[in-house]
Amino acid sequence: MITSPGRKINRYYENLQDQRGRDEASNRPLIEETDVVEFFKHLGFQATVYQEKLLRDKSHFVLARWSRQSGKSLAMAVAVLFNALTHKGFRAAIVAPSKRQSFKMVDKISRLLARLGREVLEGPPRKGRLVFRNGSVIEALPNNPDTVRGETLNVVVLDEFAYIEHDKELYDAIIFALSTTNGSFYGMSTPGSRDTLFYDVATDDEQFADFSRHHVSYKDALKPNGPIDPEFLEKIRRQYQTDPGRWKREMEADFADDEDAYLPLELIESCVTEGPETFTKDDVISGRLARTGKFFVGTDLAPKIDLSAVAVAEKIGRDIYLVHETAFLPGTAFSL
């Protein structure tokens, strides 16, 4: 069948008009709201005091240490969506311990779109990826430093930060992905082990002084100030009676002392004493160490990564006292 020149011209004109409409849409915000809290309300939600504090935080580095069911995922989903709708070409990545968890956050954002009452996507939504008419993209990325390192991003949300494998390597990759855009990093989680970057960021005021920290326990999120029902909370509390550390992590959003520890902190503290007579290496070399007794020497050699150490303990009666310790930097050469 031969198409007439007139139909071709009409089709070309229609395509041109569609493209012009897309270009105009890409050059303006896709929503009228210019305030993220008002946008939160437009979607049908009332922000809590702590959610509003997070939504209005303009810091480049943000840590949200919130209890379970306190509304952190919703607040973060709205914040990312608001930026995607109001900034042309905005690129956001969601990273979590598993790809499934990353998809879950993107799916939450996708379901918020139905509340807008208008079409803002360029084509149908895809699993783990949303492309908007203004060129913005929200995408779930795998927990893989090599994958993240090749991206250029405006925002990265690291969900369940405390449970990320290779967290330090991933964080380094994220920082480089944000460096050229002067972008923002959001790490959110309930606490886990103390042997994590999440713990360091939450507690080290010197190295991570640039972080804005938000701590929300279940007490802050109880109705009517938050979404947690007090009666249901009591049922959870009873189930956690035999595991107080888990309650402290999950609901108080605090670090449990004995998490992943072979020896309870209470036992370690009971072994600490004041006033043992210690000595230095110079005391031994110079001959100033005159006393005799039962001494025991222990070494831990770690030539490549960790510090090497030598410790001397003295047994006095039934008690053993640490009287000397020396640490050596990685790479120190040893000889017998």
CSV table of C-alpha atoms in Angstrom, one decimal:
chain,number,residue,atom,x,y,z
A,1,MET,CA,0.0,0.0,0.0
A,2,ILE,CA,1.4,3.4,-1.0
A,3,THR,CA,1.2,6.2,1.6
A,4,SER,CA,0.3,9.6,0.2
A,5,PRO,CA,2.8,12.5,0.7
A,6,GLY,CA,0.1,14.3,2.7
A,7,ARG,CA,-0.2,11.5,5.3
A,8,LYS,CA,3.6,11.4,5.6
A,9,ILE,CA,3.7,15.1,6.3
A,10,ASN,CA,0.9,14.8,8.8
A,11,ARG,CA,2.7,12.0,10.6
A,12,TYR,CA,5.9,13.9,10.6
A,13,TYR,CA,4.2,17.0,12.0
A,14,GLU,CA,2.5,14.9,14.8
A,15,ASN,CA,5.9,13.4,15.7
A,16,LEU,CA,7.5,16.8,15.7
A,17,GLN,CA,4.7,18.2,18.0
A,18,ASP,CA,5.2,15.2,20.4
A,19,GLN,CA,8.9,15.8,20.5
A,20,ARG,CA,8.4,19.5,21.1
A,21,GLY,CA,6.1,18.7,24.0
A,22,ARG,CA,8.7,16.3,25.5
A,23,ASP,CA,11.4,19.0,25.1
A,24,GLU,CA,9.2,21.6,26.8
A,25,ALA,CA,8.4,19.1,29.6
A,26,SER,CA,12.1,18.4,30.1
A,27,ASN,CA,12.8,22.1,30.6
A,28,ARG,CA,10.4,22.7,33.5
A,29,PRO,CA,9.6,21.0,36.8
A,30,LEU,CA,7.1,18.2,36.5
A,31,ILE,CA,5.2,19.4,39.6
A,32,GLU,CA,4.1,22.8,41.0
A,33,GLU,CA,5.3,22.2,44.5
A,34,THR,CA,8.6,23.8,45.4
A,35,ASP,CA,8.7,22.7,49.0
A,36,VAL,CA,9.4,19.0,49.8
A,37,VAL,CA,7.2,19.0,52.9
A,38,GLU,CA,4.3,20.4,50.9
A,39,PHE,CA,4.9,17.8,48.3
A,40,PHE,CA,4.9,15.1,51.1
A,41,LYS,CA,1.4,16.5,52.0
A,42,HIS,CA,0.3,16.6,48.4
A,43,LEU,CA,1.0,12.8,48.2
A,44,GLY,CA,-1.5,12.3,51.1
A,45,PHE,CA,0.9,12.0,54.0
A,46,GLN,CA,1.5,14.2,57.1
A,47,ALA,CA,5.2,14.4,57.9
A,48,THR,CA,6.2,13.8,61.5
A,49,VAL,CA,8.6,16.2,63.2
A,50,TYR,CA,11.6,13.9,62.6
A,51,GLN,CA,10.6,13.2,59.0
A,52,GLU,CA,10.3,16.9,58.3
A,53,LYS,CA,13.8,17.4,59.8
A,54,LEU,CA,15.2,14.8,57.4
A,55,LEU,CA,13.3,16.1,54.4
A,56,ARG,CA,14.6,19.7,54.9
A,57,ASP,CA,18.2,18.6,55.6
A,58,LYS,CA,20.4,20.1,52.8
A,59,SER,CA,23.7,18.4,54.0
A,60,HIS,CA,25.8,16.5,51.5
A,61,PHE,CA,26.2,13.7,54.0
A,62,VAL,CA,23.2,12.4,55.9
A,63,LEU,CA,23.0,9.4,58.3
A,64,ALA,CA,19.5,8.2,59.4
A,65,ARG,CA,19.7,5.8,62.4
A,66,TRP,CA,16.0,5.1,62.8
A,67,SER,CA,14.0,2.4,64.5
A,68,ARG,CA,12.0,-0.2,62.5
A,69,GLN,CA,8.6,1.0,61.3
A,70,SER,CA,9.4,4.7,62.0
A,71,GLY,CA,8.8,5.8,58.4
A,72,LYS,CA,12.4,6.3,57.1
A,73,SER,CA,11.8,4.5,53.8
A,74,LEU,CA,8.7,6.6,53.0
A,75,ALA,CA,10.5,9.9,53.8
A,76,MET,CA,13.5,8.9,51.7
A,77,ALA,CA,11.3,7.7,48.8
A,78,VAL,CA,9.5,11.1,48.8
A,79,ALA,CA,12.8,13.1,49.0
A,80,VAL,CA,14.3,11.3,46.0
A,81,LEU,CA,11.1,11.5,44.0
A,82,PHE,CA,10.8,15.3,44.7
A,83,ASN,CA,14.3,15.9,43.5
A,84,ALA,CA,13.7,13.8,40.3
A,85,LEU,CA,10.6,15.8,39.5
A,86,THR,CA,12.0,19.3,40.2
A,87,HIS,CA,15.5,19.0,38.7
A,88,LYS,CA,16.1,18.2,35.0
A,89,GLY,CA,18.5,15.3,34.4
A,90,PHE,CA,18.6,14.4,38.1
A,91,ARG,CA,20.2,10.9,38.6
A,92,ALA,CA,19.6,9.0,41.8
A,93,ALA,CA,20.8,5.5,42.8
A,94,ILE,CA,19.3,3.2,45.4
A,95,VAL,CA,21.8,0.6,46.8
A,96,ALA,CA,21.0,-2.0,49.5
A,97,PRO,CA,22.5,-5.3,50.7
A,98,SER,CA,20.7,-7.2,47.9
A,99,LYS,CA,19.3,-6.2,44.5
A,100,ARG,CA,15.9,-7.3,45.7
A,101,GLN,CA,16.0,-4.7,48.5
A,102,SER,CA,17.1,-2.0,46.1
A,103,PHE,CA,14.2,-2.9,43.8
A,104,LYS,CA,11.8,-2.6,46.8
A,105,MET,CA,12.7,1.0,47.3
A,106,VAL,CA,12.3,1.9,43.6
A,107,ASP,CA,9.0,0.1,43.7
A,108,LYS,CA,7.9,2.2,46.6
A,109,ILE,CA,8.7,5.4,44.7
A,110,SER,CA,6.9,4.0,41.6
A,111,ARG,CA,3.7,3.5,43.6
A,112,LEU,CA,3.9,7.1,44.8
A,113,LEU,CA,3.5,8.2,41.2
A,114,ALA,CA,-0.2,7.2,41.2
A,115,ARG,CA,-0.8,9.9,43.8
A,116,LEU,CA,0.4,12.7,41.5
A,117,GLY,CA,-2.6,12.6,39.2
A,118,ARG,CA,-0.5,13.2,36.1
A,119,GLU,CA,1.9,11.4,33.8
A,120,VAL,CA,5.5,12.1,34.5
A,121,LEU,CA,7.4,9.1,33.2
A,122,GLU,CA,8.9,8.6,29.8
A,123,GLY,CA,7.3,5.4,28.9
A,124,PRO,CA,6.1,2.6,31.2
A,125,PRO,CA,8.0,2.0,34.5
A,126,ARG,CA,10.6,-0.8,34.4
A,127,LYS,CA,11.6,-3.0,37.3
A,128,GLY,CA,14.3,-1.2,39.3
A,129,ARG,CA,14.4,1.8,37.0
A,130,LEU,CA,12.3,5.0,36.5
A,131,VAL,CA,12.9,7.4,33.6
A,132,PHE,CA,11.1,10.7,33.8
A,133,ARG,CA,10.0,13.1,31.0
A,134,ASN,CA,12.5,15.7,32.2
A,135,GLY,CA,15.4,13.3,31.8
A,136,SER,CA,15.7,12.3,35.5
A,137,VAL,CA,16.4,8.7,36.4
A,138,ILE,CA,16.0,6.7,39.6
A,139,GLU,CA,17.6,3.3,39.5
A,140,ALA,CA,18.4,0.4,41.7
A,141,LEU,CA,22.1,-0.5,41.5
A,142,PRO,CA,23.7,-3.7,42.8
A,143,ASN,CA,25.9,-3.8,45.9
A,144,ASN,CA,29.0,-3.7,43.9
A,145,PRO,CA,31.7,-1.1,44.1
A,146,ASP,CA,32.8,-1.6,40.5
A,147,THR,CA,29.3,-1.0,39.2
A,148,VAL,CA,28.8,2.2,41.2
A,149,ARG,CA,32.2,3.6,40.5
A,150,GLY,CA,31.4,4.0,36.8
A,151,GLU,CA,28.3,6.1,37.4
A,152,THR,CA,27.8,9.9,37.7
A,153,LEU,CA,25.1,10.6,40.3
A,154,ASN,CA,23.4,13.4,42.1
A,155,VAL,CA,22.1,11.3,45.0
A,156,VAL,CA,22.9,7.9,46.4
A,157,VAL,CA,20.7,6.3,49.0
A,158,LEU,CA,22.4,3.4,50.9
A,159,ASP,CA,19.6,1.4,52.5
A,160,GLU,CA,20.3,-0.9,55.4
A,161,PHE,CA,23.7,0.6,55.6
A,162,ALA,CA,24.7,-1.3,58.7
A,163,TYR,CA,24.3,-4.7,56.8
A,164,ILE,CA,26.2,-3.9,53.6
A,165,GLU,CA,29.1,-6.3,52.7
A,166,HIS,CA,32.4,-4.6,51.8
A,167,ASP,CA,30.9,-1.3,53.1
A,168,LYS,CA,34.1,0.7,53.0
A,169,GLU,CA,34.9,-0.2,49.4
A,170,LEU,CA,31.3,0.6,48.4
A,171,TYR,CA,31.3,3.9,50.2
A,172,ASP,CA,34.5,5.0,48.5
A,173,ALA,CA,33.0,4.2,45.1
A,174,ILE,CA,29.9,6.2,46.0
A,175,ILE,CA,31.8,9.2,47.0
A,176,PHE,CA,33.7,9.3,43.7
A,177,ALA,CA,30.3,8.9,41.8
A,178,LEU,CA,29.0,12.0,43.6
A,179,SER,CA,32.2,14.1,43.4
A,180,THR,CA,31.6,15.6,39.9
A,181,THR,CA,28.0,16.7,40.7
A,182,ASN,CA,28.6,17.9,44.3
A,183,GLY,CA,25.9,15.3,45.1
A,184,SER,CA,24.4,14.0,48.4
A,185,PHE,CA,24.8,10.7,50.2
A,186,TYR,CA,22.0,9.3,52.4
A,187,GLY,CA,22.9,6.3,54.6
A,188,MET,CA,20.0,4.8,56.5
A,189,SER,CA,19.6,1.8,58.7
A,190,THR,CA,18.9,0.3,62.1
A,191,PRO,CA,22.2,-0.4,63.9
A,192,GLY,CA,23.9,-3.8,63.5
A,193,SER,CA,27.5,-4.8,64.5
A,194,ARG,CA,30.0,-2.2,65.8
A,195,ASP,CA,32.5,-3.6,63.3
A,196,THR,CA,30.9,-1.6,60.4
A,197,LEU,CA,31.4,1.7,58.6
A,198,PHE,CA,27.8,2.6,59.7
A,199,TYR,CA,29.0,2.4,63.4
A,200,ASP,CA,32.0,4.6,62.6
A,201,VAL,CA,29.9,7.2,60.8
A,202,ALA,CA,27.5,7.3,63.7
A,203,THR,CA,30.1,7.7,66.4
A,204,ASP,CA,33.3,9.1,65.1
A,205,ASP,CA,32.9,12.9,65.4
A,206,GLU,CA,36.4,13.6,64.0
A,207,GLN,CA,36.6,11.6,60.8
A,208,PHE,CA,32.9,11.9,59.9
A,209,ALA,CA,32.3,15.4,61.2
A,210,ASP,CA,30.7,16.4,57.9
A,211,PHE,CA,27.8,14.0,58.5
A,212,SER,CA,24.4,15.3,59.6
A,213,ARG,CA,23.0,12.6,61.9
A,214,HIS,CA,19.4,11.8,62.6
A,215,HIS,CA,18.5,9.4,65.4
A,216,VAL,CA,14.9,8.2,65.9
A,217,SER,CA,13.9,5.6,68.5
A,218,TYR,CA,10.5,4.0,68.9
A,219,LYS,CA,9.7,6.5,71.6
A,220,ASP,CA,9.9,9.3,68.9
A,221,ALA,CA,7.7,7.3,66.5
A,222,LEU,CA,4.8,6.3,68.8
A,223,LYS,CA,1.3,7.5,67.8
A,224,PRO,CA,0.2,10.2,67.5
A,225,ASN,CA,3.7,11.5,66.9
A,226,GLY,CA,4.6,8.7,64.5
A,227,PRO,CA,3.2,5.5,62.9
A,228,ILE,CA,4.0,2.9,65.6
A,229,ASP,CA,1.0,1.6,67.5
A,230,PRO,CA,1.7,1.4,71.3
A,231,GLU,CA,-0.4,-1.8,71.8
A,232,PHE,CA,1.4,-3.6,69.0
A,233,LEU,CA,4.7,-2.4,70.3
A,234,GLU,CA,4.1,-4.1,73.6
A,235,LYS,CA,3.6,-7.4,71.8
A,236,ILE,CA,6.9,-7.0,70.1
A,237,ARG,CA,8.6,-6.1,73.4
A,238,ARG,CA,7.4,-9.3,75.1
A,239,GLN,CA,8.8,-11.3,72.2
A,240,TYR,CA,12.2,-9.6,72.6
A,241,GLN,CA,12.4,-10.2,76.4
A,242,THR,CA,15.0,-12.9,76.0
A,243,ASP,CA,17.0,-10.8,73.4
A,244,PRO,CA,17.4,-7.3,74.8
A,245,GLY,CA,20.3,-6.6,72.4
A,246,ARG,CA,17.9,-7.1,69.5
A,247,TRP,CA,15.3,-4.8,71.0
A,248,LYS,CA,18.0,-2.1,71.5
A,249,ARG,CA,19.1,-2.3,67.9
A,250,GLU,CA,15.7,-2.7,66.2
A,251,MET,CA,13.5,-0.4,68.3
A,252,GLU,CA,15.8,1.9,70.2
A,253,ALA,CA,18.0,2.3,67.1
A,254,ASP,CA,21.1,2.0,69.3
A,255,PHE,CA,24.1,-0.2,69.3
A,256,ALA,CA,24.0,-3.3,71.5
A,257,ASP,CA,27.2,-3.7,73.6
A,258,ASP,CA,27.6,-7.4,73.0
A,259,GLU,CA,26.7,-7.6,69.3
A,260,ASP,CA,29.1,-10.1,67.7
A,261,ALA,CA,31.3,-10.2,70.8
A,262,TYR,CA,32.8,-13.4,72.2
A,263,LEU,CA,33.1,-11.9,75.6
A,264,PRO,CA,30.4,-9.7,77.2
A,265,LEU,CA,31.4,-6.1,77.8
A,266,GLU,CA,30.5,-6.5,81.5
A,267,LEU,CA,33.0,-9.3,81.8
A,268,ILE,CA,35.7,-7.2,80.1
A,269,GLU,CA,35.1,-4.2,82.3
A,270,SER,CA,35.3,-6.4,85.5
A,271,CYS,CA,38.9,-7.3,84.5
A,272,VAL,CA,40.0,-3.7,84.4
A,273,THR,CA,41.9,-2.5,87.4
A,274,GLU,CA,43.6,0.7,88.5
A,275,GLY,CA,47.3,1.1,89.5
A,276,PRO,CA,49.3,-1.9,88.3
A,277,GLU,CA,53.0,-1.1,88.1
A,278,THR,CA,53.8,-1.1,84.4
A,279,PHE,CA,57.1,-0.7,82.7
A,280,THR,CA,58.5,0.5,79.3
A,281,LYS,CA,60.9,-1.0,76.8
A,282,ASP,CA,63.6,1.6,78.0
A,283,ASP,CA,63.2,0.3,81.6
A,284,VAL,CA,64.2,-3.2,80.5
A,285,ILE,CA,67.1,-2.1,78.2
A,286,SER,CA,68.6,0.3,80.8
A,287,GLY,CA,68.3,-2.3,83.6
A,288,ARG,CA,66.0,-0.1,85.7
A,289,LEU,CA,63.5,-3.0,85.9
A,290,ALA,CA,64.7,-4.6,89.1
A,291,ARG,CA,61.7,-6.6,90.3
A,292,THR,CA,61.3,-10.3,89.8
A,293,GLY,CA,58.2,-12.4,89.4
A,294,LYS,CA,56.2,-14.5,87.1
A,295,PHE,CA,56.0,-12.8,83.7
A,296,PHE,CA,54.3,-14.1,80.5
A,297,VAL,CA,54.9,-12.8,77.0
A,298,GLY,CA,52.4,-13.0,74.1
A,299,THR,CA,52.9,-11.9,70.5
A,300,ASP,CA,50.5,-11.4,67.6
A,301,LEU,CA,52.4,-10.8,64.3
A,302,ALA,CA,50.4,-9.3,61.4
A,303,PRO,CA,52.9,-8.1,58.9
A,304,LYS,CA,50.5,-6.9,56.1
A,305,ILE,CA,47.3,-5.3,57.3
A,306,ASP,CA,46.8,-5.1,61.1
A,307,LEU,CA,49.1,-3.9,63.8
A,308,SER,CA,51.5,-6.4,65.3
A,309,ALA,CA,51.6,-6.5,69.1
A,310,VAL,CA,53.7,-7.7,72.0
A,311,ALA,CA,52.1,-7.9,75.5
A,312,VAL,CA,53.6,-8.8,78.9
A,313,ALA,CA,51.5,-10.0,81.8
A,314,GLU,CA,52.5,-10.5,85.4
A,315,LYS,CA,50.9,-13.1,87.7
A,316,ILE,CA,50.6,-11.9,91.3
A,317,GLY,CA,48.8,-14.4,93.5
A,318,ARG,CA,45.7,-15.6,91.6
A,319,ASP,CA,45.5,-12.4,89.5
A,320,ILE,CA,47.1,-11.6,86.2
A,321,TYR,CA,48.0,-8.0,85.3
A,322,LEU,CA,48.9,-6.5,81.9
A,323,VAL,CA,52.1,-4.6,82.6
A,324,HIS,CA,53.4,-3.8,79.1
A,325,GLU,CA,52.3,-3.7,75.5
A,326,THR,CA,53.9,-2.5,72.3
A,327,ALA,CA,52.3,-2.2,68.9
A,328,PHE,CA,54.1,-2.2,65.5
A,329,LEU,CA,52.9,-0.7,62.2
A,330,PRO,CA,52.1,-2.9,59.3
A,331,GLY,CA,55.2,-3.7,57.2
A,332,THR,CA,57.6,-3.8,60.2
A,333,ALA,CA,60.4,-6.3,59.6
A,334,PHE,CA,61.0,-8.9,62.4
A,335,SER,CA,64.0,-11.2,62.9
A,336,LEU,CA,64.8,-13.9,65.4
